[in-house]
Amino acid sequence: MTQPIVLDEAQITALLPKADLRGVLERMFRALADGKAVQPPQTLSLFPHSRGDFITYLGVLADEKVFGAKLSPYIPGDGNAVVTAWTLLMSTETGIPLLLCDSKKLTTERTAAASIIAADLLAVPDASVLTIVGSGPMALAHLRYAESIRPWREVRIASPNVETTLVPHMISSGVPVAKSTNAQDAIQGADVVLLCTSSGTPVINASTLSKAAVITSISTNVADAHEVDPAALQGFDVYCDYRKTTPAAAGEMKLATAAGHWDPESLCGDLPELLRGRAKPPSRERTAFFRSIGLGLEDIAAAVALLKGARA
């Protein structure tokens, strides 16, 4: 039996410049919209005695003839939790493993790419002020993908430790990056706000944003993690990466639903619908909010891109 290709983080880093992750993800979401892909719900499995957990992300891509899974554990430590991720890609024709790859960096890249697809589709054409909340690898990946979607006039990055992280002084167009330790101040007047933290509680008060603004928010392993107040969802035009799975997994959506503040039936659309023109467009009378939990199909699509690069 042919052995699967195994890629570590260094090998993945070398292959990523050759992979059009945004393009790969857009094709995957269109395939999902057209019934050519399957996205089961992600599952959270707890370790005994509250010693951690792991999330399983699954997916099947018919056209690519692959299926697979990503496993992402959260292992508490003495002040520093261990979070890893590995993706296994297998053939739907032979059932043989094709690729095993360290997905930590790949997860960062595909998460940022998905957020920027949404921001690009939802933001007003003349959006000019970008704020990113967070200054770690996830935030910097969002910045790279966001640089080219609008002719930004102003770019801001906010986090409590922004002065000690490797935030660039400017983006490729020459626009300077303003740093702030106060996220609430940094979002004032922003057209697009990308929340890129690992927080389990709200990091901004979104009520101060304009009605034409767009917020994107990501997920973390913290139980019921959320970067905005769950009660705020009732005042947003809400979108997500996949309507069949996200509302049951995203922290603020679960909490808002349980409290009666929000109904998943009120979702305006998901990425498959947005890319196929089937979603309700933002009203511009309420701030648009996009929530991503990360899909197994995103991991499978990204792994396919790496497999092609490794074979080449």
Short mmCIF file of C-alpha atoms in Angstrom, two decimals:
data_model
loop_
_atom_site.label_atom_id
_atom_site.label_comp_id
_atom_site.label_asym_id
_atom_site.label_seq_id
_atom_site.Cartn_x
_atom_site.Cartn_y
_atom_site.Cartn_z
CA MET A 1 0.00 0.00 0.00
CA THR A 2 1.26 3.47 -0.87
CA GLN A 3 2.17 5.40 2.27
CA PRO A 4 0.41 8.74 2.86
CA ILE A 5 2.39 11.94 2.51
CA VAL A 6 3.17 13.41 5.94
CA LEU A 7 3.73 17.16 6.21
CA ASP A 8 4.96 19.03 9.27
CA GLU A 9 4.61 22.76 9.93
CA ALA A 10 7.85 23.71 8.19
CA GLN A 11 6.89 21.82 5.03
CA ILE A 12 3.42 23.35 5.07
CA THR A 13 4.87 26.84 5.46
CA ALA A 14 6.99 26.23 2.37
CA LEU A 15 4.00 24.99 0.34
CA LEU A 16 1.48 27.68 1.35
CA PRO A 17 2.70 30.39 -1.09
CA LYS A 18 1.86 28.00 -3.93
CA ALA A 19 -1.66 27.34 -2.64
CA ASP A 20 -4.54 29.71 -3.46
CA LEU A 21 -6.44 29.05 -0.25
CA ARG A 22 -9.07 31.70 -0.82
CA GLY A 23 -9.78 30.33 -4.30
CA VAL A 24 -9.85 26.75 -3.02
CA LEU A 25 -12.29 27.67 -0.26
CA GLU A 26 -14.58 29.57 -2.61
CA ARG A 27 -14.77 26.53 -4.90
CA MET A 28 -15.48 24.33 -1.89
CA PHE A 29 -18.33 26.53 -0.65
CA ARG A 30 -19.85 26.58 -4.13
CA ALA A 31 -19.60 22.78 -4.21
CA LEU A 32 -21.40 22.69 -0.86
CA ALA A 33 -24.14 24.91 -2.28
CA ASP A 34 -24.46 22.62 -5.31
CA GLY A 35 -24.68 19.38 -3.33
CA LYS A 36 -21.21 18.20 -4.36
CA ALA A 37 -19.82 18.25 -0.82
CA VAL A 38 -20.98 16.99 2.57
CA GLN A 39 -20.40 18.82 5.84
CA PRO A 40 -21.38 16.85 8.98
CA PRO A 41 -21.66 18.74 12.26
CA GLN A 42 -18.43 19.12 14.22
CA THR A 43 -18.31 17.20 17.49
CA LEU A 44 -16.78 18.10 20.84
CA SER A 45 -15.47 15.16 22.89
CA LEU A 46 -14.46 15.70 26.51
CA PHE A 47 -11.49 14.03 28.16
CA PRO A 48 -12.23 12.33 31.49
CA HIS A 49 -11.97 14.34 34.71
CA SER A 50 -12.10 17.73 32.91
CA ARG A 51 -8.60 17.26 31.53
CA GLY A 52 -9.32 18.74 28.13
CA ASP A 53 -11.28 18.00 25.00
CA PHE A 54 -10.97 17.61 21.27
CA ILE A 55 -13.07 18.83 18.34
CA THR A 56 -13.57 16.62 15.28
CA TYR A 57 -14.07 18.36 11.93
CA LEU A 58 -15.31 16.13 9.08
CA GLY A 59 -15.94 16.63 5.36
CA VAL A 60 -16.38 15.01 1.94
CA LEU A 61 -15.53 16.59 -1.43
CA ALA A 62 -17.08 14.63 -4.31
CA ASP A 63 -15.26 16.30 -7.19
CA GLU A 64 -11.90 15.89 -5.48
CA LYS A 65 -12.71 12.25 -4.58
CA VAL A 66 -11.58 12.73 -0.99
CA PHE A 67 -12.93 12.66 2.54
CA GLY A 68 -11.24 13.29 5.83
CA ALA A 69 -11.12 14.64 9.34
CA LYS A 70 -9.25 17.13 11.44
CA LEU A 71 -8.75 16.48 15.14
CA SER A 72 -8.01 19.49 17.34
CA PRO A 73 -7.35 18.83 21.04
CA TYR A 74 -7.36 21.35 23.88
CA ILE A 75 -5.13 20.12 26.72
CA PRO A 76 -5.01 22.37 29.82
CA GLY A 77 -1.60 22.92 31.35
CA ASP A 78 -0.06 24.92 34.15
CA GLY A 79 -0.90 28.33 32.75
CA ASN A 80 -0.38 27.29 29.12
CA ALA A 81 -2.91 25.08 27.36
CA VAL A 82 -1.75 22.87 24.49
CA VAL A 83 -3.77 23.23 21.27
CA THR A 84 -2.78 21.18 18.23
CA ALA A 85 -4.51 20.06 15.04
CA TRP A 86 -3.87 17.30 12.50
CA THR A 87 -5.78 16.55 9.30
CA LEU A 88 -6.12 13.14 7.65
CA LEU A 89 -7.13 13.06 3.98
CA MET A 90 -8.38 9.80 2.43
CA SER A 91 -9.55 8.64 -1.00
CA THR A 92 -13.25 7.97 -1.67
CA GLU A 93 -12.18 5.55 -4.40
CA THR A 94 -9.73 3.34 -2.52
CA GLY A 95 -10.26 4.21 1.15
CA ILE A 96 -6.50 4.64 1.44
CA PRO A 97 -4.96 7.55 3.42
CA LEU A 98 -3.44 10.16 1.11
CA LEU A 99 -2.13 12.86 3.46
CA LEU A 100 -1.50 13.48 7.14
CA CYS A 101 -0.60 17.07 7.94
CA ASP A 102 -0.02 19.30 10.92
CA SER A 103 -2.98 21.66 10.62
CA LYS A 104 -2.21 24.32 13.21
CA LYS A 105 -0.82 26.87 10.75
CA LEU A 106 -3.16 25.66 8.03
CA THR A 107 -6.14 26.25 10.33
CA THR A 108 -4.99 29.83 10.88
CA GLU A 109 -4.73 30.42 7.14
CA ARG A 110 -8.06 28.88 6.15
CA THR A 111 -9.85 30.65 9.02
CA ALA A 112 -8.53 34.01 7.86
CA ALA A 113 -9.35 33.26 4.22
CA ALA A 114 -12.95 32.34 5.09
CA SER A 115 -13.40 35.52 7.16
CA ILE A 116 -12.11 37.65 4.30
CA ILE A 117 -14.37 35.98 1.75
CA ALA A 118 -17.29 37.00 3.97
CA ALA A 119 -15.96 40.51 4.61
CA ASP A 120 -15.44 41.05 0.89
CA LEU A 121 -18.98 39.90 0.07
CA LEU A 122 -20.67 41.83 2.89
CA ALA A 123 -18.77 45.12 3.18
CA VAL A 124 -19.87 48.24 1.33
CA PRO A 125 -17.87 48.81 -1.88
CA ASP A 126 -16.35 52.03 -0.55
CA ALA A 127 -15.30 50.62 2.84
CA SER A 128 -12.09 52.41 3.81
CA VAL A 129 -11.45 51.85 7.53
CA LEU A 130 -10.35 48.41 8.73
CA THR A 131 -9.94 47.39 12.38
CA ILE A 132 -8.53 44.07 13.52
CA VAL A 133 -8.96 43.10 17.17
CA GLY A 134 -6.13 40.78 18.16
CA SER A 135 -2.43 40.85 17.28
CA GLY A 136 -1.38 37.20 17.21
CA PRO A 137 -0.82 34.91 14.20
CA MET A 138 -4.57 34.72 13.51
CA ALA A 139 -4.91 38.50 13.40
CA LEU A 140 -1.86 38.91 11.16
CA ALA A 141 -3.21 36.26 8.77
CA HIS A 142 -6.50 38.19 8.59
CA LEU A 143 -4.53 41.34 7.81
CA ARG A 144 -2.68 39.66 4.92
CA TYR A 145 -5.88 38.40 3.34
CA ALA A 146 -7.74 41.68 3.96
CA GLU A 147 -5.12 43.97 2.41
CA SER A 148 -6.40 43.68 -1.14
CA ILE A 149 -10.20 43.52 -0.78
CA ARG A 150 -10.65 47.29 -0.48
CA PRO A 151 -8.48 50.41 -1.00
CA TRP A 152 -8.08 50.95 2.73
CA ARG A 153 -7.52 54.54 3.86
CA GLU A 154 -6.97 53.56 7.49
CA VAL A 155 -5.90 50.27 9.12
CA ARG A 156 -5.91 49.67 12.88
CA ILE A 157 -4.86 46.72 15.05
CA ALA A 158 -5.91 46.57 18.70
CA SER A 159 -4.95 44.25 21.53
CA PRO A 160 -3.66 44.65 25.09
CA ASN A 161 -0.16 43.48 24.06
CA VAL A 162 -0.02 44.98 20.58
CA GLU A 163 3.25 46.80 21.30
CA THR A 164 5.06 43.53 22.01
CA THR A 165 3.92 41.61 18.91
CA LEU A 166 5.27 41.63 15.36
CA VAL A 167 2.63 43.86 13.81
CA PRO A 168 3.75 45.39 10.48
CA HIS A 169 4.15 49.15 10.31
CA MET A 170 2.20 49.34 7.04
CA ILE A 171 0.34 47.18 4.54
CA SER A 172 1.55 46.51 1.00
CA SER A 173 -0.22 49.58 -0.39
CA GLY A 174 1.80 51.81 1.93
CA VAL A 175 -1.06 52.63 4.31
CA PRO A 176 0.31 52.71 7.90
CA VAL A 177 -1.02 50.34 10.55
CA ALA A 178 -2.14 52.18 13.68
CA LYS A 179 -1.72 50.27 16.95
CA SER A 180 -4.02 50.53 19.94
CA THR A 181 -4.36 48.78 23.28
CA ASN A 182 -8.06 49.72 23.48
CA ALA A 183 -10.29 47.71 21.15
CA GLN A 184 -13.36 49.85 21.79
CA ASP A 185 -11.53 52.99 20.72
CA ALA A 186 -10.11 51.22 17.66
CA ILE A 187 -13.49 50.18 16.26
CA GLN A 188 -14.94 53.69 16.25
CA GLY A 189 -15.76 54.69 12.67
CA ALA A 190 -14.60 51.35 11.25
CA ASP A 191 -16.29 49.91 8.17
CA VAL A 192 -14.96 46.39 8.73
CA VAL A 193 -14.05 44.88 12.11
CA LEU A 194 -12.28 41.52 12.17
CA LEU A 195 -12.34 39.88 15.60
CA CYS A 196 -9.37 37.51 15.87
CA THR A 197 -9.04 36.61 19.53
CA SER A 198 -9.22 33.47 21.65
CA SER A 199 -11.56 35.16 24.12
CA GLY A 200 -14.48 33.37 25.70
CA THR A 201 -16.23 36.65 26.52
CA PRO A 202 -17.11 39.80 24.50
CA VAL A 203 -14.16 41.93 23.41
CA ILE A 204 -16.11 44.90 22.00
CA ASN A 205 -19.43 46.67 22.41
CA ALA A 206 -20.70 46.53 18.83
CA SER A 207 -23.61 48.92 19.43
CA THR A 208 -21.32 51.87 18.68
CA LEU A 209 -20.62 50.72 15.09
CA SER A 210 -22.36 52.16 12.07
CA LYS A 211 -25.31 50.31 10.55
CA ALA A 212 -23.30 49.74 7.37
CA ALA A 213 -20.37 48.14 9.22
CA VAL A 214 -19.41 44.46 9.04
CA ILE A 215 -18.06 42.36 11.93
CA THR A 216 -16.47 38.94 11.51
CA SER A 217 -15.85 36.63 14.44
CA ILE A 218 -13.99 33.32 14.79
CA SER A 219 -14.05 30.40 17.19
CA THR A 220 -11.79 28.93 19.85
CA ASN A 221 -11.88 25.79 21.99
CA VAL A 222 -13.12 27.63 25.10
CA ALA A 223 -16.62 26.40 25.96
CA ASP A 224 -19.31 28.69 24.47
CA ALA A 225 -16.63 31.13 23.31
CA HIS A 226 -17.94 34.41 21.91
CA GLU A 227 -16.40 37.75 20.98
CA VAL A 228 -19.65 39.76 21.01
CA ASP A 229 -22.53 39.89 23.49
CA PRO A 230 -25.04 37.15 22.59
CA ALA A 231 -27.89 39.61 23.18
CA ALA A 232 -26.49 41.82 20.41
CA LEU A 233 -27.42 39.27 17.73
CA GLN A 234 -31.02 40.49 17.75
CA GLY A 235 -29.75 43.82 16.39
CA PHE A 236 -27.55 42.36 13.62
CA ASP A 237 -28.02 41.02 10.12
CA VAL A 238 -26.46 37.64 10.94
CA TYR A 239 -24.47 35.43 8.56
CA CYS A 240 -22.30 32.36 9.14
CA ASP A 241 -20.04 29.92 7.37
CA TYR A 242 -22.67 27.14 7.21
CA ARG A 243 -26.22 27.47 8.48
CA LYS A 244 -26.71 23.71 9.08
CA THR A 245 -23.92 23.49 11.65
CA THR A 246 -22.84 26.91 12.95
CA PRO A 247 -25.87 27.94 15.09
CA ALA A 248 -25.60 24.73 17.13
CA ALA A 249 -21.88 25.25 17.81
CA ALA A 250 -21.13 29.00 17.96
CA GLY A 251 -21.14 30.19 21.57
CA GLU A 252 -23.05 33.45 21.20
CA MET A 253 -25.63 31.81 18.91
CA LYS A 254 -26.27 29.00 21.39
CA LEU A 255 -26.53 31.42 24.30
CA ALA A 256 -28.72 33.91 22.42
CA THR A 257 -31.04 31.13 21.28
CA ALA A 258 -31.35 29.69 24.79
CA ALA A 259 -32.11 33.14 26.21
CA GLY A 260 -34.72 33.87 23.55
CA HIS A 261 -32.74 36.80 22.12
CA TRP A 262 -32.28 35.28 18.68
CA ASP A 263 -33.66 32.58 16.38
CA PRO A 264 -31.41 30.67 13.94
CA GLU A 265 -34.26 30.89 11.43
CA SER A 266 -33.50 34.60 11.13
CA LEU A 267 -30.06 33.94 9.56
CA CYS A 268 -29.61 36.06 6.45
CA GLY A 269 -27.32 33.56 4.76
CA ASP A 270 -24.17 31.47 4.86
CA LEU A 271 -21.05 31.38 2.68
CA PRO A 272 -22.41 28.84 0.15
CA GLU A 273 -25.51 31.02 -0.30
CA LEU A 274 -23.51 34.25 -0.45
CA LEU A 275 -21.18 32.89 -3.12
CA ARG A 276 -24.12 31.60 -5.18
CA GLY A 277 -26.09 34.83 -4.81
CA ARG A 278 -28.85 33.14 -2.80
CA ALA A 279 -28.42 35.00 0.51
CA LYS A 280 -30.31 38.03 1.68
CA PRO A 281 -28.00 41.04 1.24
CA PRO A 282 -27.12 43.24 4.22
CA SER A 283 -29.89 45.74 4.91
CA ARG A 284 -27.43 48.52 5.84
CA GLU A 285 -30.04 49.32 8.51
CA ARG A 286 -28.33 46.94 10.97
CA THR A 287 -24.68 46.03 11.40
CA ALA A 288 -23.81 42.82 9.53
CA PHE A 289 -22.28 40.07 11.68
CA PHE A 290 -20.49 37.03 10.23
CA ARG A 291 -19.69 34.08 12.48
CA SER A 292 -17.27 31.33 11.57
CA ILE A 293 -16.79 28.16 13.58
CA GLY A 294 -14.47 26.53 11.06
CA LEU A 295 -15.68 23.65 8.91
CA GLY A 296 -14.16 20.27 8.30
CA LEU A 297 -14.60 20.98 4.60
CA GLU A 298 -12.33 24.01 4.94
CA ASP A 299 -9.65 21.74 6.37
CA ILE A 300 -10.24 19.11 3.68
CA ALA A 301 -10.07 21.70 0.88
CA ALA A 302 -6.91 23.23 2.31
CA ALA A 303 -5.36 19.77 2.64
CA VAL A 304 -6.22 19.02 -0.99
CA ALA A 305 -4.39 22.18 -2.04
CA LEU A 306 -1.34 21.06 -0.03
CA LEU A 307 -1.48 17.54 -1.43
CA LYS A 308 -1.43 18.89 -4.98
CA GLY A 309 1.52 21.12 -4.11
CA ALA A 310 3.41 18.28 -2.44
CA ARG A 311 2.85 15.98 -5.41
CA ALA A 312 3.99 18.67 -7.82
#
